[in-house]
């Protein structure tokens, strides 16, 4: 579903990604971890072309992402992305937040977009909040709205970039629960997170990044049970 082949990327003269290669099969949940600044956000942003790459290839569902002829808005609409800071539109109601991209990108009529939004809002347990504005919801609730908004586009895969790291501790599980449910339903997911409980529960593979390199890419059992490289070991000992 997602192929990342020998990808290198520079911000100016700074090489942020060096020869990164990994694949995510349909239905796989791949957790990406590693120290701050190791290139995790950059890597997953390259998957839906929010960041361009200078070397290598990225193919999503058979579509070459780094091809100038690729219709990027269409690609992005099929690959949902959820960020650390929910990035809801503060001046729009929850209903309008959910309907906007469906109407603008998919061309769905307003009533259909709102009905789809409401259904997904119900799924994340927030139907009663449809008329509110983002500022009236807690961080955990806003993040669940952001997930519902991404799902409303019928994505073929979902990318998460530290979706719980800006949340108060008591709100983390309400967001992780939704993500676990999605994983169990077979959604293809790439998740940057340090929530190793989540990784243990649903990940197929765990990637460890350091200084722009993918230094570990292992099955979950292998990642947690066997000796990792010294750098990964040191990192894990700090967060576990
Ligand atoms: P992570 O998500 O693992 O913390 P990032 O992908 O955000 O890492 O960043 C990797 C490195 O690239 C960091 O050193 C960061 O400062 C740098 N970086 C990130 N975004 C930019 C940018 N837009 N321009 C220049 N440097 C950047
Ligand atoms: Mg990051």
PDB file of C-alpha atoms and ligand atoms in Angstrom:
ATOM      1  CA  UNK A   1       0.000   0.000   0.000  1.00  0.00           C
ATOM      2  CA  UNK A   2       2.822   2.403   0.915  1.00  0.00           C
ATOM      3  CA  UNK A   3       6.295   1.907  -0.545  1.00  0.00           C
ATOM      4  CA  UNK A   4       9.144   4.126   0.578  1.00  0.00           C
ATOM      5  CA  UNK A   5      12.204   3.325  -1.511  1.00  0.00           C
ATOM      6  CA  UNK A   6      15.662   4.783  -0.817  1.00  0.00           C
ATOM      7  CA  UNK A   7      14.255   8.164   0.129  1.00  0.00           C
ATOM      8  CA  UNK A   8      16.602  11.029   0.939  1.00  0.00           C
ATOM      9  CA  UNK A   9      15.556  14.561   1.703  1.00  0.00           C
ATOM     10  CA  UNK A  10      17.291  17.804   2.514  1.00  0.00           C
ATOM     11  CA  UNK A  11      16.057  21.011   4.128  1.00  0.00           C
ATOM     12  CA  UNK A  12      18.475  23.338   2.374  1.00  0.00           C
ATOM     13  CA  UNK A  13      21.893  21.877   3.088  1.00  0.00           C
ATOM     14  CA  UNK A  14      20.697  19.829   6.052  1.00  0.00           C
ATOM     15  CA  UNK A  15      20.036  16.198   5.184  1.00  0.00           C
ATOM     16  CA  UNK A  16      16.996  15.216   7.214  1.00  0.00           C
ATOM     17  CA  UNK A  17      16.370  11.754   5.662  1.00  0.00           C
ATOM     18  CA  UNK A  18      19.081   9.385   4.447  1.00  0.00           C
ATOM     19  CA  UNK A  19      18.240   6.429   2.225  1.00  0.00           C
ATOM     20  CA  UNK A  20      15.032   5.446   4.022  1.00  0.00           C
ATOM     21  CA  UNK A  21      13.341   2.283   2.788  1.00  0.00           C
ATOM     22  CA  UNK A  22      10.251   0.604   4.201  1.00  0.00           C
ATOM     23  CA  UNK A  23       6.907  -0.770   3.094  1.00  0.00           C
ATOM     24  CA  UNK A  24       3.488  -0.799   4.652  1.00  0.00           C
ATOM     25  CA  UNK A  25       1.175  -3.552   3.439  1.00  0.00           C
ATOM     26  CA  UNK A  26      -2.598  -3.183   3.293  1.00  0.00           C
ATOM     27  CA  UNK A  27      -3.997  -3.515   6.799  1.00  0.00           C
ATOM     28  CA  UNK A  28      -0.615  -3.114   8.466  1.00  0.00           C
ATOM     29  CA  UNK A  29      -0.084  -0.845  11.426  1.00  0.00           C
ATOM     30  CA  UNK A  30       3.470   0.469  11.490  1.00  0.00           C
ATOM     31  CA  UNK A  31       4.626   2.452  14.492  1.00  0.00           C
ATOM     32  CA  UNK A  32       7.475   4.926  13.959  1.00  0.00           C
ATOM     33  CA  UNK A  33       9.467   5.988  17.005  1.00  0.00           C
ATOM     34  CA  UNK A  34      12.779   7.627  17.699  1.00  0.00           C
ATOM     35  CA  UNK A  35      14.302  10.670  19.354  1.00  0.00           C
ATOM     36  CA  UNK A  36      13.079  14.208  18.739  1.00  0.00           C
ATOM     37  CA  UNK A  37      14.556  15.576  15.518  1.00  0.00           C
ATOM     38  CA  UNK A  38      15.253  12.143  14.004  1.00  0.00           C
ATOM     39  CA  UNK A  39      13.007  12.821  11.002  1.00  0.00           C
ATOM     40  CA  UNK A  40       9.807  10.969  11.951  1.00  0.00           C
ATOM     41  CA  UNK A  41       7.416  13.805  11.060  1.00  0.00           C
ATOM     42  CA  UNK A  42       9.297  14.530   7.872  1.00  0.00           C
ATOM     43  CA  UNK A  43       9.160  10.876   6.820  1.00  0.00           C
ATOM     44  CA  UNK A  44       5.426  10.497   7.222  1.00  0.00           C
ATOM     45  CA  UNK A  45       4.763  13.881   5.610  1.00  0.00           C
ATOM     46  CA  UNK A  46       6.595  12.693   2.505  1.00  0.00           C
ATOM     47  CA  UNK A  47       4.018   9.915   2.125  1.00  0.00           C
ATOM     48  CA  UNK A  48       1.257  12.337   1.174  1.00  0.00           C
ATOM     49  CA  UNK A  49       3.659  14.825  -0.374  1.00  0.00           C
ATOM     50  CA  UNK A  50       3.328  17.461   2.328  1.00  0.00           C
ATOM     51  CA  UNK A  51       7.150  17.425   2.091  1.00  0.00           C
ATOM     52  CA  UNK A  52       8.882  16.865  -1.256  1.00  0.00           C
ATOM     53  CA  UNK A  53      11.796  14.438  -1.530  1.00  0.00           C
ATOM     54  CA  UNK A  54      14.984  14.865  -3.542  1.00  0.00           C
ATOM     55  CA  UNK A  55      15.974  11.214  -3.962  1.00  0.00           C
ATOM     56  CA  UNK A  56      14.166   7.897  -4.051  1.00  0.00           C
ATOM     57  CA  UNK A  57      10.558   6.966  -4.711  1.00  0.00           C
ATOM     58  CA  UNK A  58       7.323   6.859  -2.789  1.00  0.00           C
ATOM     59  CA  UNK A  59       4.410   4.864  -4.152  1.00  0.00           C
ATOM     60  CA  UNK A  60       0.993   4.901  -2.476  1.00  0.00           C
ATOM     61  CA  UNK A  61      -1.614   2.457  -3.741  1.00  0.00           C
ATOM     62  CA  UNK A  62       0.225   2.255  -7.066  1.00  0.00           C
ATOM     63  CA  UNK A  63       0.479   6.037  -7.449  1.00  0.00           C
ATOM     64  CA  UNK A  64       3.947   7.532  -7.559  1.00  0.00           C
ATOM     65  CA  UNK A  65       3.810  10.410  -5.078  1.00  0.00           C
ATOM     66  CA  UNK A  66       7.003  12.138  -6.267  1.00  0.00           C
ATOM     67  CA  UNK A  67       5.849  12.387  -9.860  1.00  0.00           C
ATOM     68  CA  UNK A  68       5.069  15.925 -11.034  1.00  0.00           C
ATOM     69  CA  UNK A  69       2.081  14.545 -12.929  1.00  0.00           C
ATOM     70  CA  UNK A  70       0.441  13.102  -9.808  1.00  0.00           C
ATOM     71  CA  UNK A  71      -2.721  14.861  -8.678  1.00  0.00           C
ATOM     72  CA  UNK A  72      -1.620  15.741  -5.142  1.00  0.00           C
ATOM     73  CA  UNK A  73      -4.920  17.076  -3.773  1.00  0.00           C
ATOM     74  CA  UNK A  74      -6.560  13.830  -4.874  1.00  0.00           C
ATOM     75  CA  UNK A  75      -3.792  11.729  -3.326  1.00  0.00           C
ATOM     76  CA  UNK A  76      -3.948  13.687  -0.058  1.00  0.00           C
ATOM     77  CA  UNK A  77      -7.702  13.215   0.101  1.00  0.00           C
ATOM     78  CA  UNK A  78      -7.115   9.429   0.043  1.00  0.00           C
ATOM     79  CA  UNK A  79      -4.398   9.384   2.689  1.00  0.00           C
ATOM     80  CA  UNK A  80      -5.774  10.777   5.938  1.00  0.00           C
ATOM     81  CA  UNK A  81      -3.422  12.673   8.199  1.00  0.00           C
ATOM     82  CA  UNK A  82      -3.838  13.474  11.886  1.00  0.00           C
ATOM     83  CA  UNK A  83      -1.371  15.830  13.539  1.00  0.00           C
ATOM     84  CA  UNK A  84      -0.258  16.509  17.071  1.00  0.00           C
ATOM     85  CA  UNK A  85      -2.184  19.791  17.107  1.00  0.00           C
ATOM     86  CA  UNK A  86      -5.616  18.926  15.821  1.00  0.00           C
ATOM     87  CA  UNK A  87      -5.713  21.715  13.220  1.00  0.00           C
ATOM     88  CA  UNK A  88      -9.464  22.054  13.199  1.00  0.00           C
ATOM     89  CA  UNK A  89     -10.843  25.313  11.799  1.00  0.00           C
ATOM     90  CA  UNK A  90     -11.666  27.307  14.950  1.00  0.00           C
ATOM     91  CA  UNK A  91     -14.312  29.478  13.282  1.00  0.00           C
ATOM     92  CA  UNK A  92     -16.286  26.512  11.928  1.00  0.00           C
ATOM     93  CA  UNK A  93     -18.630  24.261  13.882  1.00  0.00           C
ATOM     94  CA  UNK A  94     -17.721  20.593  14.309  1.00  0.00           C
ATOM     95  CA  UNK A  95     -20.309  19.720  11.642  1.00  0.00           C
ATOM     96  CA  UNK A  96     -18.762  22.239   9.246  1.00  0.00           C
ATOM     97  CA  UNK A  97     -15.233  21.043  10.042  1.00  0.00           C
ATOM     98  CA  UNK A  98     -16.285  17.521   9.112  1.00  0.00           C
ATOM     99  CA  UNK A  99     -18.115  18.538   5.944  1.00  0.00           C
ATOM    100  CA  UNK A 100     -15.671  21.049   4.449  1.00  0.00           C
ATOM    101  CA  UNK A 101     -13.140  18.809   2.697  1.00  0.00           C
ATOM    102  CA  UNK A 102     -15.813  16.340   1.668  1.00  0.00           C
ATOM    103  CA  UNK A 103     -17.590  19.179  -0.152  1.00  0.00           C
ATOM    104  CA  UNK A 104     -14.530  20.987  -1.534  1.00  0.00           C
ATOM    105  CA  UNK A 105     -12.373  18.007  -2.493  1.00  0.00           C
ATOM    106  CA  UNK A 106     -14.863  15.208  -3.108  1.00  0.00           C
ATOM    107  CA  UNK A 107     -17.691  17.460  -4.316  1.00  0.00           C
ATOM    108  CA  UNK A 108     -20.234  15.872  -1.987  1.00  0.00           C
ATOM    109  CA  UNK A 109     -23.456  17.848  -1.555  1.00  0.00           C
ATOM    110  CA  UNK A 110     -23.766  19.560   1.828  1.00  0.00           C
ATOM    111  CA  UNK A 111     -26.460  17.276   3.249  1.00  0.00           C
ATOM    112  CA  UNK A 112     -24.574  14.138   2.256  1.00  0.00           C
ATOM    113  CA  UNK A 113     -21.298  15.518   3.681  1.00  0.00           C
ATOM    114  CA  UNK A 114     -23.019  16.461   6.937  1.00  0.00           C
ATOM    115  CA  UNK A 115     -24.714  13.072   7.220  1.00  0.00           C
ATOM    116  CA  UNK A 116     -21.387  11.280   6.686  1.00  0.00           C
ATOM    117  CA  UNK A 117     -19.753  13.592   9.214  1.00  0.00           C
ATOM    118  CA  UNK A 118     -22.445  12.917  11.783  1.00  0.00           C
ATOM    119  CA  UNK A 119     -22.112   9.170  11.339  1.00  0.00           C
ATOM    120  CA  UNK A 120     -18.361   9.364  11.971  1.00  0.00           C
ATOM    121  CA  UNK A 121     -18.876  11.720  14.885  1.00  0.00           C
ATOM    122  CA  UNK A 122     -21.133   9.094  16.407  1.00  0.00           C
ATOM    123  CA  UNK A 123     -18.418   6.518  15.875  1.00  0.00           C
ATOM    124  CA  UNK A 124     -15.913   8.583  17.871  1.00  0.00           C
ATOM    125  CA  UNK A 125     -18.545   9.165  20.561  1.00  0.00           C
ATOM    126  CA  UNK A 126     -19.147  12.872  19.915  1.00  0.00           C
ATOM    127  CA  UNK A 127     -22.484  13.078  18.141  1.00  0.00           C
ATOM    128  CA  UNK A 128     -23.914  15.334  20.838  1.00  0.00           C
ATOM    129  CA  UNK A 129     -21.204  17.933  20.139  1.00  0.00           C
ATOM    130  CA  UNK A 130     -21.884  18.426  16.425  1.00  0.00           C
ATOM    131  CA  UNK A 131     -23.126  22.005  16.800  1.00  0.00           C
ATOM    132  CA  UNK A 132     -20.219  23.179  18.989  1.00  0.00           C
ATOM    133  CA  UNK A 133     -17.012  24.921  17.967  1.00  0.00           C
ATOM    134  CA  UNK A 134     -13.554  23.358  18.438  1.00  0.00           C
ATOM    135  CA  UNK A 135     -12.702  25.728  21.298  1.00  0.00           C
ATOM    136  CA  UNK A 136     -15.623  24.334  23.293  1.00  0.00           C
ATOM    137  CA  UNK A 137     -14.190  20.798  23.228  1.00  0.00           C
ATOM    138  CA  UNK A 138     -11.351  19.239  25.214  1.00  0.00           C
ATOM    139  CA  UNK A 139      -8.094  18.361  23.478  1.00  0.00           C
ATOM    140  CA  UNK A 140      -8.992  14.682  23.383  1.00  0.00           C
ATOM    141  CA  UNK A 141     -12.382  15.450  21.897  1.00  0.00           C
ATOM    142  CA  UNK A 142     -10.833  17.746  19.274  1.00  0.00           C
ATOM    143  CA  UNK A 143      -8.401  15.024  18.283  1.00  0.00           C
ATOM    144  CA  UNK A 144     -11.273  12.551  17.915  1.00  0.00           C
ATOM    145  CA  UNK A 145     -13.015  15.091  15.654  1.00  0.00           C
ATOM    146  CA  UNK A 146      -9.799  15.366  13.622  1.00  0.00           C
ATOM    147  CA  UNK A 147      -9.753  11.578  13.209  1.00  0.00           C
ATOM    148  CA  UNK A 148     -13.438  11.567  12.198  1.00  0.00           C
ATOM    149  CA  UNK A 149     -12.726  14.352   9.697  1.00  0.00           C
ATOM    150  CA  UNK A 150      -9.946  12.325   8.088  1.00  0.00           C
ATOM    151  CA  UNK A 151     -12.136   9.195   7.987  1.00  0.00           C
ATOM    152  CA  UNK A 152     -14.933  11.115   6.272  1.00  0.00           C
ATOM    153  CA  UNK A 153     -12.757  11.180   3.148  1.00  0.00           C
ATOM    154  CA  UNK A 154     -12.798   7.353   2.926  1.00  0.00           C
ATOM    155  CA  UNK A 155      -9.023   7.126   3.166  1.00  0.00           C
ATOM    156  CA  UNK A 156      -7.119   4.080   1.966  1.00  0.00           C
ATOM    157  CA  UNK A 157      -4.543   4.700   4.702  1.00  0.00           C
ATOM    158  CA  UNK A 158      -4.104   6.935   7.729  1.00  0.00           C
ATOM    159  CA  UNK A 159      -0.982   8.764   8.898  1.00  0.00           C
ATOM    160  CA  UNK A 160      -0.741   9.891  12.514  1.00  0.00           C
ATOM    161  CA  UNK A 161       1.970  12.217  13.781  1.00  0.00           C
ATOM    162  CA  UNK A 162       2.161  12.024  17.583  1.00  0.00           C
ATOM    163  CA  UNK A 163      -1.626  12.278  17.896  1.00  0.00           C
ATOM    164  CA  UNK A 164      -1.615  12.074  21.691  1.00  0.00           C
ATOM    165  CA  UNK A 165       1.507  13.973  22.662  1.00  0.00           C
ATOM    166  CA  UNK A 166      -0.260  17.312  23.127  1.00  0.00           C
ATOM    167  CA  UNK A 167      -2.983  15.804  25.295  1.00  0.00           C
ATOM    168  CA  UNK A 168      -3.418  15.700  29.030  1.00  0.00           C
ATOM    169  CA  UNK A 169      -2.754  12.167  30.308  1.00  0.00           C
ATOM    170  CA  UNK A 170      -6.386  11.377  31.052  1.00  0.00           C
ATOM    171  CA  UNK A 171      -7.340  12.101  27.427  1.00  0.00           C
ATOM    172  CA  UNK A 172      -4.714   9.943  25.781  1.00  0.00           C
ATOM    173  CA  UNK A 173      -6.609   6.670  26.064  1.00  0.00           C
ATOM    174  CA  UNK A 174      -9.806   8.037  24.513  1.00  0.00           C
ATOM    175  CA  UNK A 175      -7.813   8.834  21.365  1.00  0.00           C
ATOM    176  CA  UNK A 176      -5.756   5.629  21.429  1.00  0.00           C
ATOM    177  CA  UNK A 177      -8.954   3.586  21.850  1.00  0.00           C
ATOM    178  CA  UNK A 178     -10.292   4.995  18.566  1.00  0.00           C
ATOM    179  CA  UNK A 179      -6.983   4.213  16.862  1.00  0.00           C
ATOM    180  CA  UNK A 180      -6.964   0.654  18.214  1.00  0.00           C
ATOM    181  CA  UNK A 181     -10.505   0.209  16.916  1.00  0.00           C
ATOM    182  CA  UNK A 182      -9.422   1.476  13.481  1.00  0.00           C
ATOM    183  CA  UNK A 183      -6.478  -0.917  13.476  1.00  0.00           C
ATOM    184  CA  UNK A 184      -8.757  -3.827  14.340  1.00  0.00           C
ATOM    185  CA  UNK A 185     -11.020  -2.861  11.445  1.00  0.00           C
ATOM    186  CA  UNK A 186      -8.066  -3.313   9.104  1.00  0.00           C
ATOM    187  CA  UNK A 187      -7.123   0.297   8.398  1.00  0.00           C
ATOM    188  CA  UNK A 188      -3.613   0.677   6.994  1.00  0.00           C
ATOM    189  CA  UNK A 189      -1.812   2.999   9.406  1.00  0.00           C
ATOM    190  CA  UNK A 190       1.549   4.650   9.890  1.00  0.00           C
ATOM    191  CA  UNK A 191       1.716   6.062  13.388  1.00  0.00           C
ATOM    192  CA  UNK A 192       4.468   8.213  14.852  1.00  0.00           C
ATOM    193  CA  UNK A 193       4.075   7.703  18.571  1.00  0.00           C
ATOM    194  CA  UNK A 194       5.921   6.918  21.745  1.00  0.00           C
ATOM    195  CA  UNK A 195       2.912   5.089  23.142  1.00  0.00           C
ATOM    196  CA  UNK A 196       4.530   1.670  23.266  1.00  0.00           C
ATOM    197  CA  UNK A 197       1.377   0.206  24.813  1.00  0.00           C
ATOM    198  CA  UNK A 198      -0.378   1.049  21.555  1.00  0.00           C
ATOM    199  CA  UNK A 199       2.511  -0.471  19.587  1.00  0.00           C
ATOM    200  CA  UNK A 200       2.367  -3.677  21.611  1.00  0.00           C
ATOM    201  CA  UNK A 201      -1.379  -3.927  21.195  1.00  0.00           C
ATOM    202  CA  UNK A 202      -1.832  -3.357  17.455  1.00  0.00           C
ATOM    203  CA  UNK A 203       1.413  -2.751  15.577  1.00  0.00           C
ATOM    204  CA  UNK A 204       2.634  -5.236  13.003  1.00  0.00           C
ATOM    205  CA  UNK A 205       5.996  -3.552  12.812  1.00  0.00           C
ATOM    206  CA  UNK A 206       7.991  -0.937  14.666  1.00  0.00           C
ATOM    207  CA  UNK A 207      10.427   1.394  12.954  1.00  0.00           C
ATOM    208  CA  UNK A 208      13.088   3.186  14.970  1.00  0.00           C
ATOM    209  CA  UNK A 209      14.624   6.298  13.427  1.00  0.00           C
ATOM    210  CA  UNK A 210      17.801   8.088  14.399  1.00  0.00           C
ATOM    211  CA  UNK A 211      19.369  11.099  12.692  1.00  0.00           C
ATOM    212  CA  UNK A 212      17.384  10.627   9.494  1.00  0.00           C
ATOM    213  CA  UNK A 213      18.057   6.901   9.170  1.00  0.00           C
ATOM    214  CA  UNK A 214      15.685   3.999   9.647  1.00  0.00           C
ATOM    215  CA  UNK A 215      17.931   2.019  11.954  1.00  0.00           C
ATOM    216  CA  UNK A 216      15.424  -0.639  13.017  1.00  0.00           C
ATOM    217  CA  UNK A 217      12.443  -1.997  11.112  1.00  0.00           C
ATOM    218  CA  UNK A 218      11.238  -5.127  12.817  1.00  0.00           C
ATOM    219  CA  UNK A 219       8.142  -7.162  13.545  1.00  0.00           C
ATOM    220  CA  UNK A 220       6.577  -6.153  16.837  1.00  0.00           C
ATOM    221  CA  UNK A 221       7.511  -9.340  18.660  1.00  0.00           C
ATOM    222  CA  UNK A 222      11.066  -9.075  17.444  1.00  0.00           C
ATOM    223  CA  UNK A 223      11.284  -5.368  18.259  1.00  0.00           C
ATOM    224  CA  UNK A 224      10.190  -5.820  21.853  1.00  0.00           C
ATOM    225  CA  UNK A 225      11.763  -9.175  22.593  1.00  0.00           C
ATOM    226  CA  UNK A 226      15.225  -9.214  21.079  1.00  0.00           C
ATOM    227  CA  UNK A 227      18.268  -7.043  21.489  1.00  0.00           C
ATOM    228  CA  UNK A 228      17.856  -3.801  19.589  1.00  0.00           C
ATOM    229  CA  UNK A 229      20.740  -1.662  18.485  1.00  0.00           C
ATOM    230  CA  UNK A 230      22.339   0.308  21.306  1.00  0.00           C
ATOM    231  CA  UNK A 231      20.661   3.554  20.242  1.00  0.00           C
ATOM    232  CA  UNK A 232      17.184   2.028  20.167  1.00  0.00           C
ATOM    233  CA  UNK A 233      17.815   0.252  23.447  1.00  0.00           C
ATOM    234  CA  UNK A 234      18.805   3.513  25.100  1.00  0.00           C
ATOM    235  CA  UNK A 235      15.765   5.292  23.654  1.00  0.00           C
ATOM    236  CA  UNK A 236      13.356   2.555  24.754  1.00  0.00           C
ATOM    237  CA  UNK A 237      14.797   2.477  28.250  1.00  0.00           C
ATOM    238  CA  UNK A 238      13.863   6.163  28.590  1.00  0.00           C
ATOM    239  CA  UNK A 239      10.245   5.824  27.475  1.00  0.00           C
ATOM    240  CA  UNK A 240       9.219   2.366  28.708  1.00  0.00           C
TER     241      UNK A 240
HETATM  242  P1  LIG B   1      10.910  14.458  14.464  1.00  0.00           P
HETATM  243  O1  LIG B   1       9.497  14.430  14.013  1.00  0.00           O
HETATM  244  O2  LIG B   1      11.533  13.096  14.563  1.00  0.00           O
HETATM  245  O3  LIG B   1      11.096  15.218  15.749  1.00  0.00           O
HETATM  246  P2  LIG B   1      11.333  16.231  12.214  1.00  0.00           P
HETATM  247  O4  LIG B   1      11.044  15.457  10.968  1.00  0.00           O
HETATM  248  O5  LIG B   1      10.307  17.158  12.679  1.00  0.00           O
HETATM  249  O6  LIG B   1      11.780  15.203  13.368  1.00  0.00           O
HETATM  250  O7  LIG B   1      12.675  17.061  12.029  1.00  0.00           O
HETATM  251  C1  LIG B   1      13.896  16.462  11.691  1.00  0.00           C
HETATM  252  C2  LIG B   1      14.960  17.532  11.591  1.00  0.00           C
HETATM  253  O8  LIG B   1      14.661  18.400  10.518  1.00  0.00           O
HETATM  254  C3  LIG B   1      15.084  18.416  12.823  1.00  0.00           C
HETATM  255  O9  LIG B   1      16.443  18.695  13.003  1.00  0.00           O
HETATM  256  C4  LIG B   1      14.321  19.642  12.458  1.00  0.00           C
HETATM  257  O10 LIG B   1      14.848  20.771  13.114  1.00  0.00           O
HETATM  258  C5  LIG B   1      14.548  19.734  10.964  1.00  0.00           C
HETATM  259  N1  LIG B   1      13.415  20.359  10.273  1.00  0.00           N
HETATM  260  C6  LIG B   1      12.118  19.964  10.358  1.00  0.00           C
HETATM  261  N2  LIG B   1      11.329  20.717   9.560  1.00  0.00           N
HETATM  262  C7  LIG B   1      12.153  21.601   8.954  1.00  0.00           C
HETATM  263  C8  LIG B   1      11.961  22.660   8.003  1.00  0.00           C
HETATM  264  N3  LIG B   1      10.735  22.924   7.510  1.00  0.00           N
HETATM  265  N4  LIG B   1      13.047  23.355   7.620  1.00  0.00           N
HETATM  266  C9  LIG B   1      14.272  23.083   8.091  1.00  0.00           C
HETATM  267  N5  LIG B   1      14.523  22.102   8.986  1.00  0.00           N
HETATM  268  C10 LIG B   1      13.496  21.370   9.410  1.00  0.00           C
HETATM  269 MG1  LIG B   2       7.779  15.133  14.885  1.00  0.00          MG
END
